[in-house]
Amino acid sequence: MQNWIKLLSEFKQKQIPVAFITVTKCLGSTPCVVGSRMLVTENKDIHGTIGGGKLEFKAIDEAIVALKENRIIESTYTLGPEFEQCCGGKVEFIIEPMNQSPELFLFGAGHIGVEICKLLVDTPFKVTLIDSRDDWFSNLELDSSVTTHQANETDFKSFKDAMKWGPNCYVLVLTHNHAIDFDLITMALKNETKFLGLIGSKTKKVRFNNMLIKEMNIPEGMTNVVCPIGLDIGGDTPKEIAISVVAQLLQVHYKCTIEK
């Protein structure tokens, strides 16, 4: 019997994404019982079992999908010829991806950036706030959950090595300098992100689009960049803009849509 709480705690402490598979229903003859559990890592390392054989192989494959897409999967399988088993039982299980909190890397600790950080407290997002201005953070009041990083304008690009690119990476670019904005957008487009947003007007988007295509040889230009950022809910104060941006981030995270 695995000590699942201890095992999950160890993976969480090491920040290793895992998929937790739990058998929720068994009908007829099955190789497992309700409550059988298994953990699967991105490298397909497994802990525990839900009965072995092709059923387990199917579950592992679905666990990798759950990790990649960061979503819960519920499955039902009848154990017939497809599984080279004749017991004919039915197994239902749920797969829960864990340790995959969305991480926001927010470049620019201006009025809107600070308001975004405040609004994201107590949400699933882990937030890292980055700014290049000297001693900028000393006068800001931020929640202890927000990680800050003081960067020089010349080392923004080197910061990419500290970022956790991938399907849980969210990037917002809101710096005080358009040239820095462009460098950051160019850097982010060369890596995997879940969401890449740039503050600015439609004119800025068109200008950046042309520069990306003509100067940086990025044929898709701004196609994969959200600009302007934020849902169109009205309001133009820093707090109101921040609310619209946070709503957009949560919408993407929870994959919901708003009816118009």
XYZ file of N, CA and C in Angstrom, residues 20-190:
513
model
N -2.362 11.844 -11.251
C -2.840 10.942 -10.210
C -4.076 10.224 -10.740
N -3.958 8.905 -10.914
C -5.046 8.093 -11.465
C -5.745 7.354 -10.327
N -7.066 7.472 -10.284
C -7.844 6.799 -9.251
C -9.000 6.033 -9.903
N -9.110 4.745 -9.606
C -10.223 3.947 -10.101
C -11.459 4.303 -9.294
N -12.514 4.735 -9.983
C -13.727 5.204 -9.302
C -14.887 4.212 -9.363
N -14.835 3.257 -10.313
C -15.926 2.275 -10.404
C -15.421 1.005 -11.086
N -15.846 -0.125 -10.572
C -15.539 -1.420 -11.189
C -16.845 -2.218 -11.302
N -17.129 -2.703 -12.501
C -18.317 -3.520 -12.726
C -17.887 -4.864 -13.297
N -18.393 -5.947 -12.740
C -18.026 -7.272 -13.218
C -16.619 -7.651 -12.783
N -16.006 -8.508 -13.577
C -14.670 -9.002 -13.264
C -13.616 -8.022 -13.783
N -12.798 -7.496 -12.874
C -11.767 -6.521 -13.244
C -10.470 -6.829 -12.497
N -9.330 -6.370 -13.051
C -8.042 -6.643 -12.401
C -7.723 -5.659 -11.280
N -8.678 -4.799 -10.918
C -8.425 -3.806 -9.880
C -9.689 -3.614 -9.050
N -9.594 -2.807 -8.028
C -10.754 -2.513 -7.179
C -10.923 -1.001 -7.098
N -12.102 -0.584 -6.698
C -12.339 0.853 -6.512
C -11.332 1.402 -5.501
N -10.711 2.508 -5.853
C -9.698 3.100 -4.978
C -8.282 2.740 -5.371
N -8.124 1.831 -6.351
C -6.770 1.545 -6.847
C -6.188 2.830 -7.433
N -4.926 3.083 -7.182
C -4.333 4.355 -7.589
C -2.975 4.158 -8.233
N -2.601 5.168 -9.014
C -1.300 5.139 -9.675
C -0.876 6.569 -9.987
N 0.411 6.848 -9.829
C 0.984 8.140 -10.201
C 1.832 7.956 -11.450
N 1.736 8.912 -12.378
C 2.525 8.860 -13.612
C 3.224 10.193 -13.798
N 4.523 10.164 -14.080
C 5.273 11.391 -14.342
C 5.340 11.638 -15.849
N 5.871 12.796 -16.227
C 6.002 13.128 -17.644
C 6.906 12.147 -18.379
N 7.826 11.520 -17.640
C 8.738 10.534 -18.238
C 8.178 9.115 -18.184
N 6.908 9.001 -17.793
C 6.212 7.723 -17.690
C 6.762 6.829 -16.589
N 7.375 7.453 -15.580
C 7.697 6.702 -14.373
C 6.392 6.500 -13.610
N 6.183 5.305 -13.080
C 4.908 5.041 -12.407
C 5.125 4.577 -10.970
N 4.136 4.897 -10.144
C 4.105 4.443 -8.758
C 2.712 3.873 -8.531
N 2.643 2.647 -8.035
C 1.364 2.002 -7.845
C 0.893 1.318 -9.122
N -0.326 0.793 -9.092
C -0.858 0.080 -10.250
C -2.379 0.113 -10.228
N -2.987 0.034 -11.402
C -4.445 -0.122 -11.478
C -4.778 -1.451 -12.159
N -3.835 -2.391 -12.087
C -4.138 -3.738 -12.555
C -3.240 -4.270 -13.645
N -2.389 -3.421 -14.197
C -1.457 -3.887 -15.221
C -2.118 -4.082 -16.577
N -1.376 -4.689 -17.492
C -1.887 -5.002 -18.813
C -2.211 -3.777 -19.651
N -3.034 -3.997 -20.688
C -3.349 -2.921 -21.615
C -4.171 -1.809 -20.981
N -4.961 -2.156 -19.968
C -5.724 -1.125 -19.267
C -4.773 -0.097 -18.665
N -3.725 -0.590 -18.047
C -2.761 0.302 -17.419
C -1.990 1.108 -18.469
N -1.649 0.477 -19.594
C -0.964 1.197 -20.670
C -1.841 2.333 -21.195
N -3.146 2.058 -21.351
C -4.085 3.083 -21.809
C -4.132 4.238 -20.811
N -4.175 3.889 -19.539
C -4.250 4.900 -18.485
C -2.995 5.775 -18.479
N -1.843 5.147 -18.692
C -0.590 5.907 -18.720
C -0.585 6.881 -19.893
N -1.025 6.409 -21.063
C -1.084 7.295 -22.232
C -2.019 8.481 -21.978
N -3.158 8.211 -21.353
C -4.094 9.291 -21.061
C -3.534 10.225 -19.988
N -2.750 9.672 -19.083
C -2.134 10.509 -18.045
C -1.172 11.519 -18.664
N -0.448 11.095 -19.691
C 0.481 12.003 -20.373
C -0.297 13.121 -21.064
N -1.451 12.768 -21.640
C -2.306 13.794 -22.259
C -2.812 14.765 -21.203
N -3.224 14.240 -20.054
C -3.725 15.091 -18.971
C -2.647 16.065 -18.499
N -1.406 15.585 -18.437
C -0.295 16.451 -18.030
C -0.005 17.501 -19.088
N 0.009 17.065 -20.343
C 0.336 17.984 -21.436
C -0.705 19.081 -21.570
N -1.982 18.716 -21.423
C -3.069 19.679 -21.591
C -3.535 20.275 -20.267
N -2.964 19.783 -19.171
C -3.287 20.264 -17.827
C -4.799 20.256 -17.587
N -5.411 19.101 -17.804
C -6.853 18.989 -17.588
C -7.191 17.620 -17.010
N -8.298 17.567 -16.278
C -8.780 16.308 -15.696
C -9.426 15.462 -16.788
N -9.144 14.169 -16.777
C -9.713 13.246 -17.750
C -10.450 12.133 -17.006
N -11.681 11.856 -17.439
C -12.447 10.725 -16.919
C -12.605 9.703 -18.036
N -12.322 8.440 -17.748
C -12.365 7.408 -18.785
C -13.100 6.164 -18.305
N -13.686 5.472 -19.288
C -14.359 4.202 -19.033
C -13.898 3.188 -20.063
N -13.513 1.993 -19.614
C -13.065 0.936 -20.535
C -13.746 -0.381 -20.188
N -14.202 -1.054 -21.235
C -14.729 -2.406 -21.094
C -13.624 -3.382 -21.466
N -13.335 -4.307 -20.596
C -12.181 -5.197 -20.758
C -12.547 -6.394 -21.628
N -12.567 -6.166 -22.929
C -12.888 -7.212 -23.890
C -11.697 -7.545 -24.760
N -11.931 -8.010 -25.985
C -10.859 -8.422 -26.900
C -9.813 -7.345 -27.151
N -10.252 -6.074 -27.163
C -9.301 -4.988 -27.405
C -8.168 -4.999 -26.390
N -8.483 -5.478 -25.191
C -7.491 -5.503 -24.116
C -6.902 -6.895 -23.906
N -7.218 -7.792 -24.858
C -6.726 -9.169 -24.783
C -7.143 -9.814 -23.464
N -8.365 -9.426 -23.012
C -8.911 -9.986 -21.786
C -10.356 -10.403 -22.064
N -10.768 -11.464 -21.427
C -12.128 -11.968 -21.683
C -13.035 -11.827 -20.470
N -12.556 -11.100 -19.440
C -13.369 -11.006 -18.227
C -14.614 -10.158 -18.452
N -14.563 -9.206 -19.392
C -15.742 -8.433 -19.743
C -16.160 -7.389 -18.733
N -15.331 -7.158 -17.738
C -15.667 -6.154 -16.741
C -15.504 -4.733 -17.287
N -15.944 -3.791 -16.496
C -15.832 -2.385 -16.887
C -15.137 -1.613 -15.770
N -14.204 -0.729 -16.178
C -13.442 0.069 -15.215
C -13.576 1.548 -15.561
N -13.848 2.350 -14.550
C -13.878 3.802 -14.713
C -12.808 4.408 -13.814
N -12.101 5.411 -14.345
C -11.097 6.078 -13.514
C -11.002 7.554 -13.874
N -10.454 8.307 -12.958
C -10.254 9.735 -13.164
C -8.754 10.031 -13.076
N -8.284 10.917 -13.940
C -6.874 11.299 -13.970
C -6.774 12.785 -13.651
N -6.042 13.109 -12.604
C -5.906 14.494 -12.172
C -4.455 14.956 -12.301
N -4.190 15.954 -13.151
C -2.829 16.498 -13.228
C -2.544 17.351 -12.002
N -1.354 17.226 -11.461
C -0.991 17.966 -10.252
C 0.357 18.652 -10.420
N 0.574 19.639 -9.560
C 1.833 20.412 -9.555
C 2.048 21.148 -10.869
N 0.948 21.606 -11.461
C 1.061 22.331 -12.726
C 0.356 23.683 -12.633
N 0.670 24.426 -11.607
C 0.067 25.742 -11.455
C 0.537 26.654 -12.581
N -0.350 27.501 -13.089
C 0.080 28.453 -14.115
C 1.058 29.455 -13.523
N 2.094 29.781 -14.262
C 3.104 30.728 -13.793
C 3.133 31.940 -14.706
N 2.945 33.105 -14.119
C 2.950 34.350 -14.873
C 4.267 35.080 -14.678
N 4.919 35.403 -15.790
C 6.119 36.233 -15.775
C 5.702 37.588 -16.331
N 5.648 38.565 -15.442
C 5.122 39.878 -15.781
C 6.275 40.871 -15.878
N 6.537 41.357 -17.069
C 7.619 42.305 -17.294
C 7.064 43.724 -17.260
N 7.453 44.463 -16.221
C 7.009 45.843 -16.082
C 6.212 46.050 -14.809
N 6.860 46.675 -13.806
C 6.208 46.888 -12.510
C 5.638 48.299 -12.417
N 4.905 48.708 -13.449
C 4.225 50.000 -13.424
C 2.890 49.884 -12.713
N 2.050 50.907 -12.860
C 0.773 50.927 -12.149
C -0.087 49.714 -12.487
N -0.197 49.387 -13.769
C -1.045 48.262 -14.173
C -0.424 46.944 -13.723
N 0.877 46.796 -13.890
C 1.552 45.569 -13.479
C 1.368 45.278 -12.003
N 1.498 46.310 -11.171
C 1.329 46.142 -9.727
C -0.106 45.755 -9.402
N -1.072 46.377 -10.064
C -2.477 46.050 -9.819
C -2.785 44.613 -10.232
N -2.179 44.160 -11.322
C -2.368 42.771 -11.755
C -1.870 41.814 -10.677
N -0.703 42.117 -10.118
C -0.137 41.272 -9.059
C -1.071 41.206 -7.856
N -1.640 42.333 -7.481
C -2.538 42.364 -6.328
C -3.783 41.516 -6.583
N -4.324 41.609 -7.790
C -5.550 40.881 -8.114
C -5.340 39.375 -8.230
N -4.122 38.951 -8.519
C -3.855 37.524 -8.700
C -3.545 36.799 -7.388
N -3.479 37.536 -6.297
C -3.285 36.903 -4.990
C -4.476 35.980 -4.709
N -4.187 34.786 -4.203
C -5.206 33.775 -3.883
C -5.882 33.190 -5.116
N -5.230 33.266 -6.268
C -5.673 32.558 -7.470
C -4.641 31.466 -7.744
N -4.874 30.595 -8.731
C -3.883 29.539 -8.998
C -2.545 30.048 -9.505
N -2.454 31.303 -9.917
C -1.245 31.798 -10.568
C -0.089 32.067 -9.596
N 1.088 31.573 -9.991
C 2.336 31.982 -9.357
C 2.871 33.155 -10.179
N 3.239 34.231 -9.511
C 3.595 35.460 -10.224
C 5.043 35.861 -9.960
N 5.766 36.139 -11.043
C 7.101 36.732 -10.963
C 7.049 38.076 -11.672
N 7.402 39.132 -10.945
C 7.351 40.497 -11.471
C 8.776 40.963 -11.735
N 9.029 41.398 -12.970
C 10.385 41.773 -13.385
C 10.397 43.212 -13.860
N 11.406 43.974 -13.413
C 11.560 45.354 -13.874
C 13.043 45.699 -13.914
N 13.402 46.630 -14.806
C 14.813 46.980 -15.002
C 15.206 48.305 -14.358
N 14.251 49.011 -13.790
C 14.554 50.325 -13.221
C 15.195 50.193 -11.847
N 16.223 50.997 -11.589
C 17.005 50.909 -10.348
C 16.137 51.153 -9.116
N 16.295 50.285 -8.137
C 15.608 50.402 -6.842
C 14.098 50.563 -6.981
N 13.552 50.029 -8.022
C 12.127 50.225 -8.303
C 11.235 49.521 -7.284
N 11.674 48.357 -6.832
C 10.824 47.558 -5.954
C 10.806 48.058 -4.512
N 11.764 48.912 -4.149
C 11.865 49.353 -2.756
C 10.651 50.172 -2.313
N 9.961 50.795 -3.265
C 8.813 51.632 -2.919
C 7.465 50.974 -3.228
N 7.496 49.703 -3.574
C 6.268 49.003 -3.911
C 5.818 48.101 -2.768
N 4.524 48.047 -2.541
C 3.958 47.142 -1.547
C 3.316 45.972 -2.281
N 3.956 44.816 -2.202
C 3.488 43.637 -2.910
C 3.256 42.495 -1.928
N 2.331 41.627 -2.262
C 2.072 40.456 -1.432
C 3.301 39.547 -1.416
N 3.490 38.866 -0.309
C 4.669 37.997 -0.162
C 4.682 36.848 -1.164
N 3.532 36.557 -1.768
C 3.474 35.469 -2.743
C 4.074 35.863 -4.088
N 4.285 37.160 -4.306
C 4.841 37.646 -5.576
C 6.366 37.640 -5.512
N 6.985 36.975 -6.482
C 8.448 36.969 -6.591
C 8.878 38.145 -7.459
N 9.869 38.901 -7.002
C 10.344 40.043 -7.785
C 11.754 39.780 -8.302
N 12.058 40.389 -9.432
C 13.388 40.237 -10.023
C 13.816 41.577 -10.604
N 14.934 42.090 -10.087
C 15.496 43.339 -10.590
C 16.452 43.019 -11.732
N 16.119 43.501 -12.922
C 16.938 43.201 -14.098
C 17.515 44.483 -14.669
N 18.632 44.357 -15.333
C 19.162 45.468 -16.108
C 18.585 45.381 -17.508
N 18.473 46.520 -18.168
C 17.895 46.507 -19.513
C 18.688 45.611 -20.456
N 19.979 45.447 -20.155
C 20.823 44.643 -21.045
C 20.740 43.158 -20.750
N 20.134 42.759 -19.605
C 20.121 41.321 -19.290
C 18.723 40.727 -19.284
N 17.753 41.435 -19.840
C 16.416 40.867 -19.948
C 16.448 39.549 -20.715
N 17.243 39.504 -21.777
C 17.281 38.294 -22.596
C 17.872 37.121 -21.831
N 18.845 37.406 -20.959
C 19.441 36.317 -20.187
C 18.454 35.756 -19.175
N 17.415 36.526 -18.837
C 16.431 36.068 -17.872
C 15.615 34.904 -18.410
N 15.665 34.711 -19.727
C 14.881 33.630 -20.324
C 15.287 32.268 -19.771
N 16.539 32.137 -19.324
C 17.010 30.861 -18.795
C 16.377 30.544 -17.438
N 15.882 31.570 -16.762
C 15.261 31.359 -15.454
C 13.759 31.150 -15.569
N 13.224 31.315 -16.761
C 11.791 31.162 -16.959
C 11.425 29.702 -17.209
N 10.230 29.348 -16.805
C 9.763 27.987 -16.999
C 8.841 27.965 -18.211
N 9.453 27.903 -19.384
C 8.676 27.884 -20.624
C 7.856 26.607 -20.698
N 6.746 26.665 -21.409
C 5.938 25.461 -21.582
C 4.462 25.775 -21.507
N 3.628 24.743 -21.414
C 2.169 24.912 -21.457
C 1.574 25.618 -20.246
N 2.376 25.833 -19.190
C 1.879 26.545 -18.009
C 2.505 27.923 -17.870
N 3.213 28.366 -18.911
C 3.912 29.646 -18.869
C 3.060 30.751 -19.487
N 2.787 31.768 -18.695
C 2.059 32.952 -19.146
C 3.033 34.134 -19.098
N 3.038 34.952 -20.136
C 3.934 36.110 -20.194
C 3.137 37.361 -20.522
N 3.340 38.391 -19.719
C 2.765 39.704 -19.995
C 3.895 40.718 -20.119
N 3.857 41.511 -21.173
C 4.900 42.515 -21.416
C 4.270 43.896 -21.281
N 4.686 44.613 -20.229
C 4.124 45.938 -19.934
C 5.227 46.895 -19.481
N 6.370 46.878 -20.131
C 7.474 47.709 -19.658
C 7.277 49.171 -20.061
N 8.200 50.000 -19.589
C 8.146 51.439 -19.853
C 8.816 51.812 -21.168
N 9.324 50.819 -21.898
C 10.146 51.096 -23.074
C 9.718 50.175 -24.227
N 9.329 50.767 -25.364
C 8.859 49.970 -26.497
C 9.945 49.070 -27.069
N 11.191 49.519 -27.010
C 12.295 48.696 -27.520
C 12.464 47.435 -26.677
N 12.320 47.600 -25.351
C 12.393 46.438 -24.463
C 11.210 45.519 -24.728
N 10.035 46.115 -24.900
C 8.838 45.315 -25.215
C 9.081 44.433 -26.434
N 9.660 45.026 -27.466
C 9.893 44.283 -28.707
C 10.886 43.146 -28.490
N 11.953 43.408 -27.756
C 12.944 42.353 -27.480
C 12.311 41.200 -26.705
N 11.448 41.526 -25.732
C 10.816 40.486 -24.924
C 9.822 39.668 -25.733
N 9.049 40.331 -26.588
C 8.104 39.616 -27.446
C 8.865 38.686 -28.387
N 9.961 39.180 -28.955
C 10.779 38.355 -29.852
C 11.314 37.131 -29.125
N 11.805 37.345 -27.890
C 12.329 36.239 -27.088
C 11.236 35.210 -26.795
N 10.068 35.688 -26.381
C 8.991 34.782 -25.988
C 8.453 33.984 -27.169
N 8.423 34.601 -28.343
C 7.913 33.897 -29.520
C 8.796 32.725 -29.929
N 10.021 32.707 -29.454
C 10.938 31.618 -29.776
C 10.868 30.485 -28.748
